[in-house]
PDB file of C-alpha atoms in Angstrom:
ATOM      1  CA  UNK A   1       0.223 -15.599  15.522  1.00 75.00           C
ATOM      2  CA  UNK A   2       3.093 -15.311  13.611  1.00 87.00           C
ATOM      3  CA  UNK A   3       4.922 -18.865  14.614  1.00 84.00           C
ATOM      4  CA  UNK A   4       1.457 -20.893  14.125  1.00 88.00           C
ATOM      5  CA  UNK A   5       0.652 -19.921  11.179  1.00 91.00           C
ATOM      6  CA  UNK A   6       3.956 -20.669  10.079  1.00 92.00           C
ATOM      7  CA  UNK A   7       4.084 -24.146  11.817  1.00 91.00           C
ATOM      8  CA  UNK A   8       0.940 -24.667  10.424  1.00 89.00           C
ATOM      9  CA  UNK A   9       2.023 -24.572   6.708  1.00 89.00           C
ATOM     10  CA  UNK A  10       4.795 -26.438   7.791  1.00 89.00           C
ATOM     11  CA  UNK A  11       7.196 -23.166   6.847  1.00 90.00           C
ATOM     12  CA  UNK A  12       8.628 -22.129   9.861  1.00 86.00           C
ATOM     13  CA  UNK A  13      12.463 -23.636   8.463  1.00 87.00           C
ATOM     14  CA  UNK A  14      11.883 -22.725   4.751  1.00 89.00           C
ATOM     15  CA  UNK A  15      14.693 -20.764   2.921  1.00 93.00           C
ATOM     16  CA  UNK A  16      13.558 -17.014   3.482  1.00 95.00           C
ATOM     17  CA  UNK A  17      12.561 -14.483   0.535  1.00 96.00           C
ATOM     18  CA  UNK A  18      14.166 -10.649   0.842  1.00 97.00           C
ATOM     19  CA  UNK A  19      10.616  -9.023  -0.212  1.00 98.00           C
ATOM     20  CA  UNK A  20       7.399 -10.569   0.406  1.00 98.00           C
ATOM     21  CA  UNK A  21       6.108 -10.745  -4.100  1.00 98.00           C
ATOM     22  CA  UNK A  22       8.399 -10.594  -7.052  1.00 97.00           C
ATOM     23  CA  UNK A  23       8.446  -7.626  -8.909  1.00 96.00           C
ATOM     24  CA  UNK A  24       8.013 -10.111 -12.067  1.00 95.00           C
ATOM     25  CA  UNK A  25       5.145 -12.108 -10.033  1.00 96.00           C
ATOM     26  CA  UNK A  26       1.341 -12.269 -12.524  1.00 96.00           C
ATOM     27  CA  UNK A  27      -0.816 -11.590  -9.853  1.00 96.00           C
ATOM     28  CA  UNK A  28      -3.953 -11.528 -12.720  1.00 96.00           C
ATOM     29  CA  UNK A  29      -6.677 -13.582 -11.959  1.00 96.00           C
ATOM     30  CA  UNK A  30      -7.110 -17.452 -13.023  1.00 97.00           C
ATOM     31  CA  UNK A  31      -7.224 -17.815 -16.607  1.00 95.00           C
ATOM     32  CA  UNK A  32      -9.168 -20.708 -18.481  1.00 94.00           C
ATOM     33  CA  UNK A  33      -6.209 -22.934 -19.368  1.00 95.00           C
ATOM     34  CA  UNK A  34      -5.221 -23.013 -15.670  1.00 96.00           C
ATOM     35  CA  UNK A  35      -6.684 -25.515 -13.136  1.00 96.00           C
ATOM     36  CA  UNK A  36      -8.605 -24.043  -9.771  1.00 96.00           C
ATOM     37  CA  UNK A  37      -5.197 -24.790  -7.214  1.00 97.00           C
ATOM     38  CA  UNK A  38      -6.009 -27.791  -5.109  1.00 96.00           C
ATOM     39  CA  UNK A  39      -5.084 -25.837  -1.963  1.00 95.00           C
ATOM     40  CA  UNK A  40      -8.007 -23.527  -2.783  1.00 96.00           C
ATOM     41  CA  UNK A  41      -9.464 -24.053   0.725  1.00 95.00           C
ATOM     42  CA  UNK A  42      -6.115 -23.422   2.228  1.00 95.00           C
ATOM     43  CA  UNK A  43      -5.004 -20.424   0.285  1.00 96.00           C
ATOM     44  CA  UNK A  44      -8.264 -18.592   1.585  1.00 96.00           C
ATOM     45  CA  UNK A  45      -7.160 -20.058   5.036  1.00 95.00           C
ATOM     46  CA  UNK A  46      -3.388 -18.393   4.934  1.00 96.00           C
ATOM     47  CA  UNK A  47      -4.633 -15.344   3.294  1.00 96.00           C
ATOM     48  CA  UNK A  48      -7.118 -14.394   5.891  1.00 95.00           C
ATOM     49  CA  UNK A  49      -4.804 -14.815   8.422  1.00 95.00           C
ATOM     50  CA  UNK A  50      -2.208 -12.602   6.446  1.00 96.00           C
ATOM     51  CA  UNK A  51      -4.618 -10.420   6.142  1.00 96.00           C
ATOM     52  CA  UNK A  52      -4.888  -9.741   9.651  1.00 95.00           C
ATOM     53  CA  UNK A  53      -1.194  -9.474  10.458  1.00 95.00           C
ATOM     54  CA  UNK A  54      -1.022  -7.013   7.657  1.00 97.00           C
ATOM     55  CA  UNK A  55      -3.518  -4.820   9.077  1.00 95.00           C
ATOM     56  CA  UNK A  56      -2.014  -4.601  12.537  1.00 94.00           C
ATOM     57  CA  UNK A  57       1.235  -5.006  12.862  1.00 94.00           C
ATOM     58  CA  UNK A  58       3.142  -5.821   9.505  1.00 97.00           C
ATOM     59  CA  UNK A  59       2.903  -2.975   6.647  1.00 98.00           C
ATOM     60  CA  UNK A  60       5.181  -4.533   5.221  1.00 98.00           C
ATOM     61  CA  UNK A  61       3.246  -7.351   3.586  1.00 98.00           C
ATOM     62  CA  UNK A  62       0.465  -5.433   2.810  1.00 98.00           C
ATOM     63  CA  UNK A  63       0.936  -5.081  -0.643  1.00 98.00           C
ATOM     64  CA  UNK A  64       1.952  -8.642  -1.363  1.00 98.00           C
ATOM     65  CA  UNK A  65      -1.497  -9.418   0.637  1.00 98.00           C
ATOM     66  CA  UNK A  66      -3.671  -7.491  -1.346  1.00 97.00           C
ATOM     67  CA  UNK A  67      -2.918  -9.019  -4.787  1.00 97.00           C
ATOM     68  CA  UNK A  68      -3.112 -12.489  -3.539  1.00 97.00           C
ATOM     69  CA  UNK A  69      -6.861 -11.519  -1.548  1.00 97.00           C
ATOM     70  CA  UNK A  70      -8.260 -11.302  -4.817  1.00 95.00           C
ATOM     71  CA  UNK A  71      -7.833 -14.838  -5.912  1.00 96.00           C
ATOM     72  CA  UNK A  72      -9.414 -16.224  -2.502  1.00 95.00           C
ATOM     73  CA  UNK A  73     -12.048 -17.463  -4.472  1.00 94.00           C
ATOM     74  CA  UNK A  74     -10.306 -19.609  -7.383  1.00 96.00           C
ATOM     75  CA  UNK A  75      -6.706 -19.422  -7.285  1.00 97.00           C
ATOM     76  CA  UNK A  76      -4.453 -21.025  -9.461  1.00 98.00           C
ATOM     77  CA  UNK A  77      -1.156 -22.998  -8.655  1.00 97.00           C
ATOM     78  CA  UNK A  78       0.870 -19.349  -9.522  1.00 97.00           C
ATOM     79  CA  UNK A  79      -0.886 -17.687  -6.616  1.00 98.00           C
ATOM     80  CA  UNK A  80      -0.305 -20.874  -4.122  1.00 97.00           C
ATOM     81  CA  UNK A  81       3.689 -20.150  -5.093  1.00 97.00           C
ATOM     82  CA  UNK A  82       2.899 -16.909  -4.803  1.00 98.00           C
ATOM     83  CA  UNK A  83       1.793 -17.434  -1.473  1.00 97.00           C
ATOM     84  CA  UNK A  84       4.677 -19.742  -0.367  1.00 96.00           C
ATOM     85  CA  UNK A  85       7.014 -17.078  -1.154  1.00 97.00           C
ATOM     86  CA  UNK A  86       5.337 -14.587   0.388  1.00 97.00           C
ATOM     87  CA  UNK A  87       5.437 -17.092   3.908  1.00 96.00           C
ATOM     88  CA  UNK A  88       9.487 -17.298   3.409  1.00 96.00           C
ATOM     89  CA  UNK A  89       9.569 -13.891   3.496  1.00 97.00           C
ATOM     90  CA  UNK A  90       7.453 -13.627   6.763  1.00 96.00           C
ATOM     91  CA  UNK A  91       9.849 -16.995   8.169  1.00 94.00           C
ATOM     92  CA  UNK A  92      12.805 -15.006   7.645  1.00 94.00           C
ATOM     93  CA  UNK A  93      11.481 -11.735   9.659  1.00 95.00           C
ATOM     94  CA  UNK A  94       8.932 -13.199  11.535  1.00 93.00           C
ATOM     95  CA  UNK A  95      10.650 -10.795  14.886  1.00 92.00           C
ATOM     96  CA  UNK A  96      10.187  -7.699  12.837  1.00 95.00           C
ATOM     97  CA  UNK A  97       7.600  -5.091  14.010  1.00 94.00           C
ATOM     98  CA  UNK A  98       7.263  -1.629  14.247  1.00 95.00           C
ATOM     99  CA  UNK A  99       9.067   0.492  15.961  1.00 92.00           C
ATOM    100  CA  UNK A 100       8.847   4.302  17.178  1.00 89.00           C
ATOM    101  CA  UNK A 101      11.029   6.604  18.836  1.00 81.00           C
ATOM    102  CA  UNK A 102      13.145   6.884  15.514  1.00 64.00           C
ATOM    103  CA  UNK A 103      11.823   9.797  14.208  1.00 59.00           C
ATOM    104  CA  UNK A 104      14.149  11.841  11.133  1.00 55.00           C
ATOM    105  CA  UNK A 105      15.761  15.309  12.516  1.00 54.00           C
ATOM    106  CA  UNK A 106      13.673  17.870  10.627  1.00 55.00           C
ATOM    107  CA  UNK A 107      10.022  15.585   9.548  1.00 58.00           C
ATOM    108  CA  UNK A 108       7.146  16.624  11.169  1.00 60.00           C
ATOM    109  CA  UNK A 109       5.730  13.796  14.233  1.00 76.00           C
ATOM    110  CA  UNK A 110       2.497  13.383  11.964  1.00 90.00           C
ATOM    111  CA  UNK A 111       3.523  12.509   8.627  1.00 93.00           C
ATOM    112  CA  UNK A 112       2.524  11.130   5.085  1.00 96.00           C
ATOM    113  CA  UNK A 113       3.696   9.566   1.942  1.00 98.00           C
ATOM    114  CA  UNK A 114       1.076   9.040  -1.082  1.00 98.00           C
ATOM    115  CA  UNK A 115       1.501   6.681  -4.731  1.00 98.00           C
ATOM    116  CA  UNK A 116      -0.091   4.833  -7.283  1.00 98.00           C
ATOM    117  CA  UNK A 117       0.735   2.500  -9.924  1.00 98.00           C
ATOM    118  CA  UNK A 118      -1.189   3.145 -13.081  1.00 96.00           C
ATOM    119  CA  UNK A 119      -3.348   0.758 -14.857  1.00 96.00           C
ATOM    120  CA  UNK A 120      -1.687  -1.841 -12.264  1.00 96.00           C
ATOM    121  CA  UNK A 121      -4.662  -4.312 -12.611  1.00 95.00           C
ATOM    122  CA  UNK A 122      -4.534  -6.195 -15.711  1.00 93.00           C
ATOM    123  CA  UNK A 123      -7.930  -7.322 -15.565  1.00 94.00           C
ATOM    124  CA  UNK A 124      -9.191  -4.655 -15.243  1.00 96.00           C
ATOM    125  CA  UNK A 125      -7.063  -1.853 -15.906  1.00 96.00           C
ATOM    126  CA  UNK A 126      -7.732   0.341 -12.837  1.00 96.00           C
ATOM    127  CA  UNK A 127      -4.689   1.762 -10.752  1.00 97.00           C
ATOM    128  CA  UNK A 128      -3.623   0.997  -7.571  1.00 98.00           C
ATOM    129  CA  UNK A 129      -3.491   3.305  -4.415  1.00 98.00           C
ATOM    130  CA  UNK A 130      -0.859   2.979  -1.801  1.00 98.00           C
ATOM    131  CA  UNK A 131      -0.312   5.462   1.551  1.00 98.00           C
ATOM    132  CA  UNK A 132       1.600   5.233   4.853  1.00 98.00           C
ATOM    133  CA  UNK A 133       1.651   7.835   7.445  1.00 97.00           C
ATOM    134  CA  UNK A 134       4.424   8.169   9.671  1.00 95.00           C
ATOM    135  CA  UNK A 135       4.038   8.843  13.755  1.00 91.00           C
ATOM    136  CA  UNK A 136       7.292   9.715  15.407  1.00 87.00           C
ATOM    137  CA  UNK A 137       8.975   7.571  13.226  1.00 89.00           C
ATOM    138  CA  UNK A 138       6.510   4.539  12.938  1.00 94.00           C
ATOM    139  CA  UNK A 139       3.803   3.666  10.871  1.00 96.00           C
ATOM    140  CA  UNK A 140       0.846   4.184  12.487  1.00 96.00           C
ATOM    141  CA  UNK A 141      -1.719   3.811   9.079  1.00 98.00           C
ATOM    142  CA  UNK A 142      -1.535   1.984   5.889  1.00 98.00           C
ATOM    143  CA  UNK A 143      -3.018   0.990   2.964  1.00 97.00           C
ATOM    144  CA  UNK A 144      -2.678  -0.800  -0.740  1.00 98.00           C
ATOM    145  CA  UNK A 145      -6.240  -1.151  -2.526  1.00 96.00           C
ATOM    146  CA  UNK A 146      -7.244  -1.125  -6.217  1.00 96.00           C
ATOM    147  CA  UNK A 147      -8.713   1.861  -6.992  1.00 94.00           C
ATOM    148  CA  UNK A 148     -12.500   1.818  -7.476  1.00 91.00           C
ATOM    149  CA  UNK A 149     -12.493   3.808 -10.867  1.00 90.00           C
ATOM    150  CA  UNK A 150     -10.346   3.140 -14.408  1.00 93.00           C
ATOM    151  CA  UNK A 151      -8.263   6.762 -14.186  1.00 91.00           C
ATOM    152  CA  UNK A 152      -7.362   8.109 -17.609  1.00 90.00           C
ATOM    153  CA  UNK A 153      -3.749   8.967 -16.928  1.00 90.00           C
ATOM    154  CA  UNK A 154      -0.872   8.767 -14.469  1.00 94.00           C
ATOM    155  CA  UNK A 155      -1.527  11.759 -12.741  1.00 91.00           C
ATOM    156  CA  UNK A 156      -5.047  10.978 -12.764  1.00 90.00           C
ATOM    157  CA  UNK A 157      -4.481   7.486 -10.993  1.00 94.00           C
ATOM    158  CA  UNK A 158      -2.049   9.795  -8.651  1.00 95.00           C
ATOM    159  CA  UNK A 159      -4.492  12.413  -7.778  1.00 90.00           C
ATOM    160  CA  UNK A 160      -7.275   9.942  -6.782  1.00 92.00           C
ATOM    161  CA  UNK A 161      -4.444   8.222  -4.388  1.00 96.00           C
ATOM    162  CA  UNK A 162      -3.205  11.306  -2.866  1.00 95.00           C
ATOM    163  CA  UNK A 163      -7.642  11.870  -2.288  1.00 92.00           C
ATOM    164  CA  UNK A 164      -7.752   8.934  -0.405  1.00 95.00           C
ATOM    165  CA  UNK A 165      -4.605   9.490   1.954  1.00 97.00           C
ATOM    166  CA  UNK A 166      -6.012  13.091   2.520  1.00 95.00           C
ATOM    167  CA  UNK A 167      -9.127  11.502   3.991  1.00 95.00           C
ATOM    168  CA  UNK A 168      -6.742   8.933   6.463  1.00 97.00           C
ATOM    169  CA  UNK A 169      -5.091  11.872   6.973  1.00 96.00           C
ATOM    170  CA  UNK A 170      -7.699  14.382   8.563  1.00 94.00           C
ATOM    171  CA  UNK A 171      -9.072  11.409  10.186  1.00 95.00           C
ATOM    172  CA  UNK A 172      -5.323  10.552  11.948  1.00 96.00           C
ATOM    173  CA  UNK A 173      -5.194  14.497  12.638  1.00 92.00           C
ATOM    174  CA  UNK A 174      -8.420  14.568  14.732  1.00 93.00           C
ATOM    175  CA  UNK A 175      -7.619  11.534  15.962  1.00 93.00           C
ATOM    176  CA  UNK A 176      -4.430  12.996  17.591  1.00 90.00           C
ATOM    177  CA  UNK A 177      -6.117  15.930  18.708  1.00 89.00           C
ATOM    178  CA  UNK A 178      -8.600  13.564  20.924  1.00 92.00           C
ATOM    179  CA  UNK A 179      -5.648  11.782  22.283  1.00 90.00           C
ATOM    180  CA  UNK A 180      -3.791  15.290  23.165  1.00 89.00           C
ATOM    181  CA  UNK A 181      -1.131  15.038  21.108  1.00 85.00           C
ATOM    182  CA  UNK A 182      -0.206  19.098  19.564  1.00 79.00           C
ATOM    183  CA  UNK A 183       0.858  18.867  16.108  1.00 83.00           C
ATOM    184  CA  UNK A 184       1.845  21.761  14.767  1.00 83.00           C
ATOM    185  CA  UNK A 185       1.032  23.665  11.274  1.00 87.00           C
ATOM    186  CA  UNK A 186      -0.264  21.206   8.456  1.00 91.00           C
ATOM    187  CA  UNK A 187      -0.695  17.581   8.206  1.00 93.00           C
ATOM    188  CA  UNK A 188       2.597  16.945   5.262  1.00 94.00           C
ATOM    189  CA  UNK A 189       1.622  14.877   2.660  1.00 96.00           C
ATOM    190  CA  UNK A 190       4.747  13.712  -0.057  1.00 97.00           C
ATOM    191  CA  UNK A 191       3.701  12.500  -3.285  1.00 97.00           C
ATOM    192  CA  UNK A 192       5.980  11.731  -6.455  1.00 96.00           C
ATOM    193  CA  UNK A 193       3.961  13.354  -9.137  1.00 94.00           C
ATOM    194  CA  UNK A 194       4.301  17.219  -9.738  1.00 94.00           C
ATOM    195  CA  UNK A 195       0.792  17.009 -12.049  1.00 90.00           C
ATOM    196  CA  UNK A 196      -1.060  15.704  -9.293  1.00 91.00           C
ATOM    197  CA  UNK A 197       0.143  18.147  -7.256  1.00 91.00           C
ATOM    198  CA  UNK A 198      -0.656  20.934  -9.404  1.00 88.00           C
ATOM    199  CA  UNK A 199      -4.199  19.492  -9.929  1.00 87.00           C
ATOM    200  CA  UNK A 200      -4.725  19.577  -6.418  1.00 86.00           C
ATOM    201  CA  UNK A 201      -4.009  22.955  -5.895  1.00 81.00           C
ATOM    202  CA  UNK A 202      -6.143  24.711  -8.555  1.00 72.00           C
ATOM    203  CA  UNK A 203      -9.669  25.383  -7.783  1.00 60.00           C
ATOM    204  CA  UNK A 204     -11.089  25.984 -11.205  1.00 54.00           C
ATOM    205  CA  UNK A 205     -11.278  22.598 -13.418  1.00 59.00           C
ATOM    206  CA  UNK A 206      -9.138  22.343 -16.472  1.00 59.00           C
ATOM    207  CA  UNK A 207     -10.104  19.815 -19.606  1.00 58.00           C
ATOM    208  CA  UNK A 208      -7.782  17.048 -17.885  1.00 61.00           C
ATOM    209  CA  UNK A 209      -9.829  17.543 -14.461  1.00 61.00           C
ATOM    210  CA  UNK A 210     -13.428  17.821 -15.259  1.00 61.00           C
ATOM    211  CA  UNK A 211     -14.692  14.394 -16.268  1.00 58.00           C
ATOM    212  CA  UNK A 212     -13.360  13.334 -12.240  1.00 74.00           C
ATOM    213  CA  UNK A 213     -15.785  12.657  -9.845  1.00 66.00           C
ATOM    214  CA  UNK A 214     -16.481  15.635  -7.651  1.00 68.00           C
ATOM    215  CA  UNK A 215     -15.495  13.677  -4.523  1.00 74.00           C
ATOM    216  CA  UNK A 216     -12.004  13.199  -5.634  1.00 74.00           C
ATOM    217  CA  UNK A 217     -11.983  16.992  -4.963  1.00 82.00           C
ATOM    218  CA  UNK A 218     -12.242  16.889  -1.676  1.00 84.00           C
ATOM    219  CA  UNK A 219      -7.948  16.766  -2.036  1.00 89.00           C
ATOM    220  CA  UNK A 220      -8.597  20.384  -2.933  1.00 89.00           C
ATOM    221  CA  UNK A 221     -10.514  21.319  -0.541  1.00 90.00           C
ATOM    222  CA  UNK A 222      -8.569  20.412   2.256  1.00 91.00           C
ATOM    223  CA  UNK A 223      -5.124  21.660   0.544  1.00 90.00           C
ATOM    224  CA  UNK A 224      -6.901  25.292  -0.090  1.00 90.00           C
ATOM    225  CA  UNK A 225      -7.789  25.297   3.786  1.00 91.00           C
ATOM    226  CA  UNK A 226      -4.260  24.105   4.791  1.00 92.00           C
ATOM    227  CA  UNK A 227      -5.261  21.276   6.457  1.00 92.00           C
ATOM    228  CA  UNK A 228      -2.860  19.323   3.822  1.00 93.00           C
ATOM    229  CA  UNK A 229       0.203  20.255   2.739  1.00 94.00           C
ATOM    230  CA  UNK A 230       0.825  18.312  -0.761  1.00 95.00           C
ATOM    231  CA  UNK A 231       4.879  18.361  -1.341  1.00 96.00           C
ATOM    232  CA  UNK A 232       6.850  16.457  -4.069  1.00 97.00           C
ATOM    233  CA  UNK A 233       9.446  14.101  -2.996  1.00 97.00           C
ATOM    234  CA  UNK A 234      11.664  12.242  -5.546  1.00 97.00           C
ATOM    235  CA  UNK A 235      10.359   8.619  -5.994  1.00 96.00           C
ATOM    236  CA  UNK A 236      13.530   7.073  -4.734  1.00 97.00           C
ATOM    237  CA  UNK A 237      12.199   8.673  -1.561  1.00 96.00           C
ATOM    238  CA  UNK A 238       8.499   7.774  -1.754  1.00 98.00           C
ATOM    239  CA  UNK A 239       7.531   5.291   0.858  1.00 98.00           C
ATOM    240  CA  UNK A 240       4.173   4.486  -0.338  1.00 98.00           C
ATOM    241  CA  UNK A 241       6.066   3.033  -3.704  1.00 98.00           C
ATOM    242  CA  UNK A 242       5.942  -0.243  -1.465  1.00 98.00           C
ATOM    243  CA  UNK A 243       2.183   0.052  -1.158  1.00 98.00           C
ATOM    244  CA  UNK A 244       1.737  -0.381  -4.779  1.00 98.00           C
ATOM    245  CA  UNK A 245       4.170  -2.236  -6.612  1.00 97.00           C
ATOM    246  CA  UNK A 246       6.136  -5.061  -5.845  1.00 98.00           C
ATOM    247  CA  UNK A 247      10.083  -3.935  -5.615  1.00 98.00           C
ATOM    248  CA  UNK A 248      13.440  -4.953  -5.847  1.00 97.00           C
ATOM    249  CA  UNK A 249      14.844  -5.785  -2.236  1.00 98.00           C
ATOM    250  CA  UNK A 250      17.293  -2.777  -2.377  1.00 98.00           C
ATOM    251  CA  UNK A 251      14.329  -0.390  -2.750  1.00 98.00           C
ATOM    252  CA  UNK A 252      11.988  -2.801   0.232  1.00 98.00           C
ATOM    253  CA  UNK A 253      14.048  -2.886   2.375  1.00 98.00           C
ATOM    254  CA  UNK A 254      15.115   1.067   2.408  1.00 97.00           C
ATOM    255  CA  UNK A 255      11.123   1.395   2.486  1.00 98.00           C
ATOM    256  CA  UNK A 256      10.843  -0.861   4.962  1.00 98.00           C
ATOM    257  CA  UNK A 257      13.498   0.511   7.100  1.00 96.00           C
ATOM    258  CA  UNK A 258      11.623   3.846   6.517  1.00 95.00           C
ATOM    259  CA  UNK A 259       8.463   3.140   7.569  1.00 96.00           C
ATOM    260  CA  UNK A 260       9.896   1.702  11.056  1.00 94.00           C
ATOM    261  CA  UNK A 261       9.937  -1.770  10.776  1.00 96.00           C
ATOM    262  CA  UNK A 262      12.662  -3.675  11.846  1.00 93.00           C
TER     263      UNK A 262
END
């Protein structure tokens, strides 16, 4: 519950933050010089309960909930800030939720935008994947997670993102089909890169492909059946930028607005 957890923390009247992480916030891990936070036990506390209002109702914090998850374990006094601001954001929209119904003239009812941020991790150097999909004008599915392999280049780190939204994909496109809802032609997938794009749909490997992991390929596989369609959209109209980066509040809060929650 939104309100307790608030009350809790004894935030519920703080000064509210426009986007949930800084886009200047050092979300690396602990370093030596930098005492274990003495809120450790605390910060695991809030966090797990974040996590769980991400997952259901909020994708809008998801991001900002991610990064901090990883210092559950030893975080330093920057992550418990981190943490506070990320709680005035959630004081000052703790009514938002998602909502449907609002669905853009011309989008398909089943819908999907796909990103990464290359090299995001500097730890350890590995990208982060971000994806939303889009039912009748609400997010139904979400997601911001490191990826598990260091990718070699931006449209590397942007192919392997645009693999694992595929997968949510077909998954949300049987789904619907259980539940009786008809959606015609493809499921639409948007991504910002046009070299990921292209990667996915050629079926022969090329000297920037073939050191991948054959699973990735699975993006190509479903693309060459048509059960994807893989489009470019302009990354000033790429919803799963908020996924994987922290943003400016101009760009959050068109995202946010985007993805249905108000």
């Amino acid at each position: 519950h939104v309100g307790g957890l608030l009350e809790k923390f004894n935030m519920q009247d703080a000064k509210a933050n426009k986007v949930p992480l800084a886009p200047t916030a050092d979300t690396s891990k602990r370093r030596e010089d930098e005492l274990l936070c003495e809120h450790a036990a605390l910060y695991a506390e809030a966090v797990g309960a974040l996590l769980y209002i991400s997952s259901v109702a909020r994708p809008d914090l998801a991001l900002a909930v991610s990064c901090l998850a990883k210092h559950m374990a030893s975080p330093a006094d920057r992550h418990w800030a981190q943490l506070k601001g990320l709680l005035r954001y959630l004081a000052g929209t703790r009514d938002m939720g998602i909502t449907y119904g609002g669905m853009v003239p011309g989008l398909p009812g089943l819908m999907g935008w796909t990103d990464a941020d290359y090299a995001a991790c500097k730890d350890t150097r590995k990208s982060r994947s971000g994806f939303v999909y889009l039912l009748n004008g609400g997010a139904i599915s979400w997601g911001a997670k490191q990826q598990p392999v260091v990718a070699t280049s931006t449209a590397e780190s942007e192919y392997v993102a645009a693999f694992t939204a595929a997968q949510e994909g077909v998954w949300l496109r049987r789904m619907c089909a259980e539940l009786g809802l008809t959606l015609e032609g493809p499921l639409q997938l948007l991504g910002d890169n046009q070299a990921a794009l292209a990667m996915a749909g050629k079926a022969a490997d090329s000297p920037r492909t073939k050191h991948i992991d054959v699973r990735y390929h699975y993006l190509r596989d479903v693309v060459s059946r048509g059960a994807v369609k893989l489009s470019y959209t302009p990354s000033e109209e790429n919803a799963a930028d908020m996924f994987t980066k922290p943003l400016d509040s101009v760009k959050f809060i068109k995202f946010r607005k985007m993805i249905g929650v108000s």
